[in-house]
Short mmCIF file of C-alpha atoms in Angstrom, two decimals:
data_model
loop_
_atom_site.label_atom_id
_atom_site.label_comp_id
_atom_site.label_asym_id
_atom_site.label_seq_id
_atom_site.Cartn_x
_atom_site.Cartn_y
_atom_site.Cartn_z
CA MET Y 1465 -16.50 -55.78 68.69
CA LYS Y 1466 -17.33 -59.41 67.99
CA ASP Y 1467 -16.91 -62.21 70.49
CA ARG Y 1468 -13.35 -62.60 69.23
CA GLU Y 1469 -12.22 -65.17 71.78
CA ASN Y 1470 -14.83 -67.73 70.73
CA SER Y 1471 -14.31 -66.88 67.08
CA GLN Y 1472 -10.54 -67.32 67.35
CA GLN Y 1473 -11.05 -70.62 69.14
CA SER Y 1474 -13.01 -71.83 66.14
CA GLU Y 1475 -10.57 -70.42 63.62
CA LYS Y 1476 -7.51 -72.00 65.19
CA SER Y 1477 -7.90 -75.30 63.37
CA PHE Y 1478 -10.02 -73.89 60.51
CA PRO Y 1479 -12.59 -76.72 60.66
CA SER Y 1480 -14.14 -77.26 57.26
CA GLY Y 1481 -17.46 -78.48 58.65
CA GLU Y 1482 -20.47 -76.20 58.43
CA GLY Y 1483 -21.34 -76.30 62.12
CA PHE Y 1484 -19.35 -73.26 63.24
CA ARG Y 1485 -19.53 -69.51 62.83
CA LYS Y 1486 -17.03 -68.27 60.27
CA GLY Y 1487 -17.20 -64.54 60.98
CA LEU Y 1488 -15.45 -61.73 59.10
CA LEU Y 1489 -12.40 -62.48 56.97
CA VAL Y 1490 -10.53 -59.29 56.11
CA ILE Y 1491 -7.98 -59.50 53.32
CA LEU Y 1492 -5.24 -56.89 53.07
CA GLY Y 1493 -4.07 -56.65 49.47
CA GLY Y 1494 -6.16 -57.11 46.34
CA GLY Y 1495 -3.66 -58.99 44.20
CA GLU Y 1496 -3.44 -62.65 43.15
CA SER Y 1497 -3.23 -64.18 46.64
CA GLY Y 1498 -5.74 -61.73 48.14
CA VAL Y 1499 -8.45 -62.23 45.52
CA GLY Y 1500 -7.89 -66.03 45.50
CA THR Y 1501 -8.31 -66.10 49.28
CA ALA Y 1502 -11.44 -63.93 48.99
CA LEU Y 1503 -13.02 -66.43 46.60
CA LEU Y 1504 -12.16 -69.42 48.81
CA GLY Y 1505 -13.24 -67.58 51.96
CA LYS Y 1506 -16.62 -66.71 50.48
CA ALA Y 1507 -17.14 -70.30 49.29
CA LYS Y 1508 -16.38 -71.53 52.82
CA GLY Y 1509 -18.99 -69.26 54.40
CA TYR Y 1510 -17.00 -66.24 55.56
CA GLU Y 1511 -18.16 -62.67 55.32
CA VAL Y 1512 -15.30 -61.26 53.20
CA PHE Y 1513 -13.89 -57.75 52.94
CA VAL Y 1514 -10.86 -56.91 50.75
CA SER Y 1515 -8.90 -53.73 51.48
CA ASP Y 1516 -5.94 -52.40 49.47
CA LYS Y 1517 -4.00 -49.19 50.18
CA GLY Y 1518 -3.11 -49.01 46.47
CA LYS Y 1519 -5.22 -49.31 43.34
CA ILE Y 1520 -6.61 -52.80 42.70
CA LYS Y 1521 -5.94 -53.90 39.10
CA GLU Y 1522 -8.96 -54.00 36.84
CA LYS Y 1523 -8.83 -57.78 36.30
CA TYR Y 1524 -9.01 -58.33 40.09
CA ARG Y 1525 -11.72 -55.66 40.57
CA ASP Y 1526 -13.82 -57.48 37.98
CA VAL Y 1527 -13.46 -60.80 39.84
CA LEU Y 1528 -14.49 -59.18 43.14
CA LEU Y 1529 -17.46 -57.40 41.54
CA ASN Y 1530 -18.64 -60.51 39.66
CA ASN Y 1531 -18.51 -62.54 42.88
CA GLU Y 1532 -20.20 -59.80 44.93
CA ILE Y 1533 -17.26 -59.52 47.34
CA GLU Y 1534 -17.05 -56.23 49.22
CA PHE Y 1535 -13.80 -54.32 48.68
CA GLU Y 1536 -12.10 -50.95 48.87
CA ASP Y 1537 -8.91 -49.59 47.34
CA GLU Y 1538 -6.65 -46.55 47.83
CA GLN Y 1539 -7.62 -46.60 51.52
CA HIS Y 1540 -7.98 -48.77 54.62
CA THR Y 1541 -11.16 -48.38 56.69
CA GLU Y 1542 -9.64 -49.18 60.09
CA SER Y 1543 -12.95 -49.54 61.95
CA LYS Y 1544 -14.01 -52.35 59.61
CA ILE Y 1545 -10.59 -54.03 59.46
CA LEU Y 1546 -10.20 -54.04 63.26
CA ASN Y 1547 -13.58 -55.78 63.53
CA ALA Y 1548 -12.21 -58.84 61.73
CA ASP Y 1549 -12.17 -62.35 63.16
CA ILE Y 1550 -9.20 -63.23 60.98
CA VAL Y 1551 -6.95 -61.25 58.63
CA MET Y 1552 -5.14 -62.61 55.56
CA LYS Y 1553 -2.24 -60.28 54.85
CA SER Y 1554 -0.55 -60.00 51.47
CA PRO Y 1555 3.13 -61.01 51.79
CA GLY Y 1556 4.19 -57.59 50.48
CA ILE Y 1557 2.88 -55.80 53.59
CA PRO Y 1558 5.49 -55.59 56.40
CA ASP Y 1559 4.58 -56.21 60.06
CA LYS Y 1560 5.96 -52.79 60.98
CA VAL Y 1561 3.08 -51.02 59.15
CA ASN Y 1562 0.95 -49.24 61.75
CA LEU Y 1563 -2.32 -50.93 60.71
CA VAL Y 1564 -0.76 -54.40 61.04
CA LYS Y 1565 0.53 -53.48 64.51
CA GLN Y 1566 -3.01 -52.44 65.48
CA ILE Y 1567 -4.41 -55.74 64.18
CA HIS Y 1568 -1.93 -57.72 66.29
CA GLU Y 1569 -2.58 -55.53 69.34
CA ALA Y 1570 -6.32 -56.21 68.96
CA GLY Y 1571 -5.58 -59.95 69.23
CA ILE Y 1572 -6.79 -60.72 65.70
CA LYS Y 1573 -5.17 -63.72 64.06
CA VAL Y 1574 -3.08 -62.81 61.00
CA VAL Y 1575 -2.39 -65.51 58.41
CA SER Y 1576 -0.83 -65.84 54.98
CA GLU Y 1577 -2.60 -67.31 51.97
CA ILE Y 1578 -0.74 -70.64 52.27
CA GLU Y 1579 -1.86 -70.95 55.90
CA PHE Y 1580 -5.49 -70.17 55.13
CA ALA Y 1581 -5.77 -72.27 51.98
CA SER Y 1582 -3.91 -75.35 53.20
CA ASN Y 1583 -6.64 -75.98 55.75
CA TYR Y 1584 -9.12 -76.63 52.95
CA THR Y 1585 -7.22 -79.37 51.14
CA ASP Y 1586 -6.03 -82.89 51.91
CA ALA Y 1587 -3.52 -82.72 49.04
CA THR Y 1588 0.13 -83.68 49.43
CA LEU Y 1589 2.02 -80.38 49.74
CA VAL Y 1590 5.58 -79.88 48.51
CA ALA Y 1591 6.76 -76.46 49.75
CA ILE Y 1592 9.95 -74.89 48.42
CA THR Y 1593 11.76 -71.89 49.88
CA GLY Y 1594 15.26 -70.41 49.72
CA SER Y 1595 17.00 -67.14 48.88
CA ASN Y 1596 17.62 -68.32 45.32
CA GLY Y 1597 16.55 -71.12 43.05
CA LYS Y 1598 13.09 -71.61 44.51
CA THR Y 1599 11.21 -70.61 41.34
CA THR Y 1600 13.35 -72.83 39.12
CA THR Y 1601 13.17 -75.71 41.62
CA ALA Y 1602 9.40 -75.35 42.04
CA THR Y 1603 8.79 -75.16 38.28
CA LEU Y 1604 11.13 -78.10 37.63
CA THR Y 1605 9.56 -80.18 40.44
CA HIS Y 1606 6.10 -79.53 38.99
CA HIS Y 1607 7.42 -80.47 35.53
CA LEU Y 1608 8.78 -83.80 36.89
CA LEU Y 1609 5.59 -84.66 38.80
CA LYS Y 1610 2.93 -83.61 36.28
CA GLN Y 1611 3.68 -86.50 33.91
CA ASP Y 1612 2.41 -89.06 36.46
CA LEU Y 1613 0.45 -87.09 39.11
CA ASP Y 1614 -2.43 -84.62 39.37
CA VAL Y 1615 -0.44 -81.60 40.58
CA GLY Y 1616 -0.88 -77.82 40.83
CA LEU Y 1617 1.86 -75.14 40.94
CA ALA Y 1618 1.14 -72.20 43.24
CA GLY Y 1619 2.40 -70.00 46.08
CA ASN Y 1620 4.60 -67.22 44.74
CA ILE Y 1621 4.05 -68.46 41.21
CA GLY Y 1622 1.11 -68.93 38.84
CA ASP Y 1623 -2.53 -68.85 39.94
CA SER Y 1624 -3.36 -68.36 43.61
CA PHE Y 1625 -3.14 -71.49 45.81
CA ALA Y 1626 -6.51 -70.65 47.39
CA LYS Y 1627 -8.17 -70.23 44.00
CA GLN Y 1628 -6.74 -73.52 42.74
CA ILE Y 1629 -8.10 -75.37 45.79
CA LEU Y 1630 -11.51 -73.89 45.05
CA GLU Y 1631 -11.49 -74.59 41.31
CA ASN Y 1632 -9.25 -77.62 40.73
CA ASN Y 1633 -8.70 -79.39 44.04
CA HIS Y 1634 -5.53 -81.13 42.82
CA LYS Y 1635 -4.29 -84.16 44.77
CA ASN Y 1636 -0.79 -82.62 44.99
CA TYR Y 1637 0.60 -79.07 45.04
CA VAL Y 1638 4.09 -77.70 44.53
CA LEU Y 1639 4.28 -74.36 46.35
CA GLU Y 1640 6.98 -71.75 45.94
CA VAL Y 1641 7.01 -70.10 49.36
CA SER Y 1642 8.69 -66.84 50.42
CA SER Y 1643 9.91 -65.93 53.89
CA PHE Y 1644 7.14 -63.30 54.00
CA GLN Y 1645 4.51 -66.04 53.57
CA LEU Y 1646 6.19 -68.19 56.22
CA ASP Y 1647 6.12 -65.27 58.67
CA ASP Y 1648 2.33 -65.62 58.89
CA ILE Y 1649 1.89 -69.39 59.25
CA HIS Y 1650 0.59 -71.16 62.35
CA ASP Y 1651 -0.26 -74.76 61.40
CA PHE Y 1652 0.99 -74.94 57.79
CA LYS Y 1653 2.66 -78.34 57.35
CA PRO Y 1654 4.05 -79.53 54.02
CA LYS Y 1655 4.65 -83.25 53.51
CA VAL Y 1656 7.90 -82.31 51.76
CA ALA Y 1657 9.81 -79.11 52.55
CA ILE Y 1658 12.76 -77.94 50.43
CA LEU Y 1659 15.28 -75.27 51.41
CA THR Y 1660 17.48 -74.46 48.42
CA ASN Y 1661 19.93 -72.11 50.21
CA ILE Y 1662 20.09 -69.14 52.55
CA THR Y 1663 22.01 -65.95 51.76
CA PRO Y 1664 21.32 -62.42 53.04
CA ASP Y 1665 18.17 -61.07 51.39
CA HIS Y 1666 15.20 -58.86 52.34
CA LEU Y 1667 17.14 -57.77 55.43
CA ASP Y 1668 15.20 -54.50 55.36
CA ARG Y 1669 12.18 -56.59 56.46
CA TYR Y 1670 14.11 -58.35 59.24
CA ASP Y 1671 15.61 -55.41 61.17
CA TYR Y 1672 18.81 -55.93 59.15
CA LYS Y 1673 19.49 -59.09 61.20
CA PHE Y 1674 20.48 -62.11 59.14
CA GLU Y 1675 19.51 -64.46 62.00
CA ASN Y 1676 15.89 -63.20 61.83
CA TYR Y 1677 15.74 -64.00 58.11
CA ILE Y 1678 17.28 -67.47 58.70
CA ALA Y 1679 14.68 -68.20 61.40
CA SER Y 1680 11.92 -67.15 59.01
CA LYS Y 1681 13.11 -69.57 56.31
CA PHE Y 1682 13.25 -72.47 58.78
CA ARG Y 1683 9.62 -71.97 59.72
CA ILE Y 1684 8.93 -74.22 56.73
CA VAL Y 1685 9.78 -77.24 58.93
CA GLU Y 1686 8.37 -76.13 62.28
CA ASN Y 1687 5.12 -78.13 62.06
CA GLN Y 1688 6.56 -81.18 60.31
CA THR Y 1689 6.55 -84.60 62.02
CA LYS Y 1690 8.67 -87.75 61.63
CA ASP Y 1691 6.37 -88.75 58.75
CA ASP Y 1692 7.42 -85.68 56.71
CA TYR Y 1693 10.58 -84.90 54.72
CA PHE Y 1694 13.08 -82.04 54.65
CA ILE Y 1695 15.27 -81.71 51.54
CA TYR Y 1696 18.12 -79.19 51.81
CA ASP Y 1697 21.53 -78.14 50.48
CA ALA Y 1698 24.19 -79.83 52.62
CA ASP Y 1699 26.85 -77.56 51.06
CA ASP Y 1700 25.18 -74.43 52.47
CA GLU Y 1701 27.04 -73.52 55.68
CA VAL Y 1702 24.19 -71.40 57.03
CA ILE Y 1703 21.72 -74.30 56.75
CA VAL Y 1704 24.16 -76.88 58.16
CA GLU Y 1705 25.05 -74.63 61.11
CA TRP Y 1706 21.38 -73.97 61.96
CA LEU Y 1707 20.57 -77.71 61.84
CA ALA Y 1708 23.51 -78.45 64.16
CA GLN Y 1709 21.98 -76.11 66.74
CA HIS Y 1710 18.27 -76.93 66.33
CA GLN Y 1711 16.32 -80.15 66.32
CA ILE Y 1712 13.71 -80.84 63.66
CA HIS Y 1713 11.26 -83.76 63.54
CA SER Y 1714 11.11 -84.47 59.81
CA LYS Y 1715 13.32 -86.96 57.97
CA LYS Y 1716 16.35 -85.18 56.49
CA LEU Y 1717 17.25 -85.75 52.82
CA PRO Y 1718 20.26 -83.53 52.05
CA PHE Y 1719 21.81 -82.99 48.62
CA SER Y 1720 25.43 -82.11 47.86
CA LEU Y 1721 27.89 -81.49 45.03
CA THR Y 1722 30.91 -82.27 47.25
CA LYS Y 1723 29.94 -84.89 49.86
CA VAL Y 1724 28.79 -88.49 49.60
CA ILE Y 1725 25.23 -88.64 50.97
CA GLU Y 1726 23.78 -91.90 52.28
CA GLU Y 1727 20.15 -90.75 52.41
CA GLY Y 1728 19.48 -88.01 49.89
CA ALA Y 1729 21.33 -86.96 46.71
CA TYR Y 1730 24.91 -86.32 45.68
CA LEU Y 1731 27.02 -85.88 42.54
CA ASP Y 1732 29.47 -88.58 41.47
CA ASN Y 1733 31.26 -88.46 38.09
CA ASN Y 1734 28.57 -86.24 36.52
CA LYS Y 1735 25.81 -88.50 37.79
CA ILE Y 1736 23.20 -87.63 40.41
CA ILE Y 1737 22.83 -90.51 42.89
CA ILE Y 1738 19.58 -90.41 44.90
CA THR Y 1739 18.98 -92.85 47.75
CA ILE Y 1740 15.79 -93.02 49.85
CA ASP Y 1741 15.14 -96.01 52.16
CA ASN Y 1742 17.78 -98.10 50.34
CA ASN Y 1743 16.05 -97.44 47.01
CA GLN Y 1744 18.61 -95.84 44.68
CA ILE Y 1745 18.29 -94.17 41.29
CA ILE Y 1746 21.06 -92.69 39.14
CA MET Y 1747 20.55 -89.71 36.82
CA PRO Y 1748 23.19 -88.59 34.28
CA THR Y 1749 23.73 -84.82 34.11
CA GLU Y 1750 25.30 -84.55 30.62
CA ASN Y 1751 21.98 -83.75 28.95
CA LEU Y 1752 20.45 -81.51 31.63
CA ALA Y 1753 18.51 -78.73 29.93
CA LEU Y 1754 19.66 -76.22 32.58
CA GLU Y 1755 23.29 -75.12 32.77
CA GLY Y 1756 25.44 -74.29 35.79
CA LYS Y 1757 26.32 -75.86 39.14
CA HIS Y 1758 23.39 -74.20 40.89
CA ASN Y 1759 21.03 -75.88 38.43
CA ILE Y 1760 22.50 -79.31 39.21
CA LYS Y 1761 21.46 -78.59 42.80
CA ASN Y 1762 17.99 -77.53 41.68
CA ALA Y 1763 17.77 -80.77 39.67
CA MET Y 1764 18.87 -82.79 42.72
CA ALA Y 1765 16.17 -81.25 44.91
CA ALA Y 1766 13.42 -81.72 42.30
CA SER Y 1767 14.50 -85.29 41.47
CA THR Y 1768 14.55 -86.21 45.18
CA VAL Y 1769 10.91 -85.13 45.45
CA ALA Y 1770 10.04 -87.08 42.31
CA HIS Y 1771 11.79 -90.22 43.62
CA LEU Y 1772 10.04 -89.77 46.98
CA LEU Y 1773 6.64 -89.56 45.27
CA LYS Y 1774 7.37 -92.68 43.19
CA ILE Y 1775 7.76 -91.03 39.79
CA ARG Y 1776 9.31 -93.45 37.29
CA LYS Y 1777 13.05 -93.11 36.73
CA GLN Y 1778 12.63 -92.74 32.96
CA THR Y 1779 10.09 -89.94 33.45
CA ILE Y 1780 12.48 -88.08 35.77
CA ARG Y 1781 15.34 -88.39 33.29
CA GLU Y 1782 13.28 -87.27 30.28
CA SER Y 1783 11.76 -84.38 32.21
CA LEU Y 1784 15.18 -83.12 33.35
CA GLU Y 1785 16.36 -83.18 29.76
CA ASN Y 1786 13.39 -81.34 28.20
CA PHE Y 1787 12.74 -78.71 30.90
CA GLN Y 1788 12.88 -75.26 29.33
CA GLY Y 1789 13.70 -73.16 32.38
CA VAL Y 1790 12.04 -70.12 33.90
CA GLU Y 1791 11.38 -66.75 32.26
CA HIS Y 1792 13.69 -63.97 33.56
CA ARG Y 1793 16.21 -66.49 34.97
CA LEU Y 1794 19.37 -66.62 32.78
CA GLU Y 1795 17.05 -66.53 29.79
CA HIS Y 1796 18.88 -66.31 26.45
CA VAL Y 1797 16.95 -63.67 24.53
CA LEU Y 1798 18.71 -63.03 21.20
CA LYS Y 1799 22.13 -63.08 19.60
CA ILE Y 1800 22.79 -59.86 17.66
CA ASN Y 1801 26.10 -59.31 15.81
CA LYS Y 1802 27.49 -62.33 17.69
CA VAL Y 1803 26.60 -60.74 21.07
CA GLN Y 1804 24.38 -62.86 23.36
CA TYR Y 1805 21.73 -60.91 25.33
CA ILE Y 1806 20.72 -62.64 28.59
CA ASN Y 1807 17.74 -61.75 30.79
CA ASP Y 1808 18.31 -62.55 34.47
CA SER Y 1809 15.89 -59.96 35.85
CA LYS Y 1810 14.79 -62.41 38.53
CA ALA Y 1811 18.20 -61.96 40.19
CA THR Y 1812 16.96 -59.59 42.89
CA ASN Y 1813 19.81 -60.27 45.32
CA VAL Y 1814 23.61 -60.56 45.25
CA ASN Y 1815 23.70 -64.35 45.51
CA ALA Y 1816 21.49 -64.80 42.44
CA THR Y 1817 23.78 -62.49 40.48
CA TYR Y 1818 26.78 -64.46 41.80
CA PHE Y 1819 25.45 -67.58 40.02
CA ALA Y 1820 24.78 -65.56 36.86
CA LEU Y 1821 28.27 -64.06 36.68
CA GLU Y 1822 29.82 -67.42 37.60
CA SER Y 1823 28.14 -68.98 34.56
CA MET Y 1824 29.38 -66.33 32.09
CA ASP Y 1825 31.94 -67.80 29.68
CA ALA Y 1826 32.72 -64.64 27.70
CA PRO Y 1827 33.51 -60.96 28.40
CA THR Y 1828 30.32 -59.47 29.83
CA VAL Y 1829 28.57 -56.10 29.77
CA TRP Y 1830 26.63 -56.17 33.04
CA ILE Y 1831 23.39 -54.22 33.63
CA VAL Y 1832 22.87 -53.94 37.40
CA GLY Y 1833 20.95 -51.88 39.94
CA GLY Y 1834 17.58 -51.04 41.47
CA VAL Y 1835 16.42 -50.96 45.07
CA ASP Y 1836 19.32 -52.06 47.27
CA LYS Y 1837 18.14 -54.29 50.15
CA GLY Y 1838 21.29 -53.93 52.24
CA ASN Y 1839 23.54 -55.58 49.63
CA ASP Y 1840 27.18 -56.50 50.20
CA TYR Y 1841 28.80 -56.75 46.77
CA LYS Y 1842 32.19 -58.15 47.92
CA GLU Y 1843 31.50 -61.73 46.81
CA LEU Y 1844 31.04 -60.48 43.24
CA PHE Y 1845 34.47 -58.80 43.05
CA PRO Y 1846 36.40 -61.82 41.66
CA PHE Y 1847 33.88 -62.32 38.83
CA VAL Y 1848 33.73 -58.61 38.02
CA ASN Y 1849 37.54 -58.45 37.83
CA GLU Y 1850 37.69 -61.58 35.70
CA LYS Y 1851 34.66 -61.35 33.39
CA VAL Y 1852 33.00 -57.92 33.37
CA LYS Y 1853 34.25 -55.37 30.81
CA ALA Y 1854 31.61 -52.68 31.41
CA ILE Y 1855 28.90 -51.91 33.96
CA ILE Y 1856 25.63 -50.11 33.26
CA CYS Y 1857 23.88 -48.99 36.45
CA LEU Y 1858 20.10 -48.95 36.07
CA GLY Y 1859 18.56 -47.42 39.16
CA VAL Y 1860 17.39 -44.22 40.81
CA ASP Y 1861 20.33 -44.25 43.24
CA ASN Y 1862 23.53 -45.89 41.94
CA THR Y 1863 25.98 -44.46 44.49
CA LYS Y 1864 26.72 -47.79 46.16
CA LEU Y 1865 27.42 -49.48 42.82
CA PHE Y 1866 29.88 -46.75 41.79
CA GLU Y 1867 31.62 -47.06 45.17
CA ALA Y 1868 31.84 -50.85 44.89
CA PHE Y 1869 32.82 -51.26 41.23
CA GLY Y 1870 33.99 -47.85 39.97
CA ASN Y 1871 37.68 -48.80 40.12
CA MET Y 1872 37.25 -52.30 38.66
CA VAL Y 1873 36.09 -51.56 35.14
CA ASP Y 1874 37.05 -49.01 32.50
CA VAL Y 1875 33.43 -48.25 31.62
CA ILE Y 1876 30.73 -47.60 34.26
CA ILE Y 1877 27.67 -45.61 33.16
CA GLU Y 1878 24.29 -44.89 34.75
CA THR Y 1879 20.82 -44.48 33.30
CA GLN Y 1880 17.22 -44.69 34.45
CA TYR Y 1881 15.80 -46.06 31.20
CA MET Y 1882 15.94 -49.69 30.10
CA ALA Y 1883 15.94 -48.83 26.37
CA GLU Y 1884 18.94 -46.54 26.91
CA ALA Y 1885 20.76 -49.19 29.00
CA VAL Y 1886 20.37 -51.71 26.18
CA LYS Y 1887 21.53 -49.18 23.52
CA ILE Y 1888 24.63 -48.39 25.59
CA ALA Y 1889 25.32 -52.12 25.98
CA TYR Y 1890 24.96 -52.55 22.20
CA LYS Y 1891 27.63 -49.88 21.61
CA VAL Y 1892 30.05 -51.22 24.24
CA ALA Y 1893 29.79 -54.96 23.45
CA ASP Y 1894 32.01 -56.63 20.84
CA ALA Y 1895 31.42 -59.83 18.87
CA GLY Y 1896 31.63 -62.83 21.22
CA ASP Y 1897 30.58 -60.83 24.32
CA ASN Y 1898 27.56 -61.28 26.56
CA VAL Y 1899 25.16 -58.54 27.66
CA LEU Y 1900 23.73 -59.63 31.00
CA LEU Y 1901 20.82 -58.04 32.86
CA SER Y 1902 21.32 -59.37 36.39
CA PRO Y 1903 20.33 -56.52 38.72
CA ALA Y 1904 21.14 -57.95 42.21
CA CYS Y 1905 18.43 -55.55 43.42
CA ALA Y 1906 14.67 -55.22 43.65
CA SER Y 1907 12.93 -53.49 40.75
CA PHE Y 1908 10.43 -51.13 42.37
CA ASP Y 1909 12.30 -47.86 41.81
CA LEU Y 1910 11.82 -47.90 38.03
CA PHE Y 1911 9.61 -50.90 37.26
CA GLU Y 1912 6.38 -52.53 38.38
CA ASN Y 1913 8.20 -55.76 39.32
CA TYR Y 1914 11.06 -57.95 38.10
CA GLU Y 1915 8.82 -59.39 35.33
CA ASP Y 1916 8.16 -55.89 33.98
CA ARG Y 1917 11.91 -55.16 34.13
CA GLY Y 1918 12.71 -58.40 32.26
CA ARG Y 1919 10.08 -57.82 29.59
CA GLN Y 1920 11.27 -54.25 29.01
CA PHE Y 1921 14.81 -55.62 28.56
CA LYS Y 1922 13.64 -58.20 26.03
CA ASN Y 1923 11.59 -55.62 24.12
CA ALA Y 1924 14.55 -53.23 24.04
CA VAL Y 1925 16.83 -55.99 22.71
CA ARG Y 1926 14.31 -56.90 20.00
CA ASN Y 1927 14.08 -53.26 18.99
CA LEU Y 1928 17.85 -52.85 18.46
#
């Protein structure tokens, strides 16, 4: 075994100078973040080994081979992994996996990609987390900033953060950050942290304890100082309650649809008012490209960042009005026989589907289901009673959905094929209706991921 104590001492602050021994960097997971970290690690002088229990995709295998980075897939060679000086773990791998437990027991430092990569950049980091809205908010924030600033978009979205630091070295980064990535940070410190909301999600990863998931989300602010900023939803009771019980060091910039906010953003007569250090800007919401109350909140968060980073008011306004939205998030696909087909495959939890159903303005045929993460469907009952005319359950196990909604609608059908779900919806829907794919569940029972699910939906609609 290596002299781990000395090695860990060196790794703690990840010095970027050449005068220290880098040792063995083991990367668990050969996907986007893993391969990006491997490239950055090699460039910074580490011996790198990538290990994936599954099959590494060909495009990532090619990158590893072309860069002469050692890797294995469909197995984990424990003797090599447990000889690491530092391990970068893919966010998809839970801590309860036996190998990860062994790594921790051996005293090896485990980090996420954002932790590793952020130590090799002096860029201004804007990190965005939340149960819902983080992809839209991150994409919108990047859209607002890119007109005036050199800015990358990374984290849970786009090209790997580590790879971008190696290849582009932007002066600013907008990072969409999941709770799984935050679980493996130590020194990660964004200049601006955004928390869009907190609702129960991924509880299977947090011992089915909501408080564990809440604590994970708030790790985004744990290393911030008084010179940093925390932007959050002041209408979210979970966030407000946590802040009342815990002290944070960063400057708070809340946003709200219902309260008047002195420092931060609020809504007044369909105008967003943003005030930071007595400097106020006003943004009309009539021409926002994105619809729905939740998107006004996303616009508030993104505009607050833009105002903070001195983006011109006119640029913010124009960018809010021409932003096209995110694929698989309330995406209008096609109108066929006066029926609107809407792809909201990114709704992998109940709260995301809540916003989708809330925004429906016509009778709706709802396609729902997948891997249930401990869902409580009660908050959807009023919308289902009011707006949903038929439910199509698309999952391997639909028992819970039948129990929850079986008595609420006249038509409830199950299938395990997207093409069949869309054909059933086509038969059930009448002119003026919506067909909404908003699963409220993860996708891994029948699909590769939510993108695959969304694309299959769109293809099936186009083939009607």
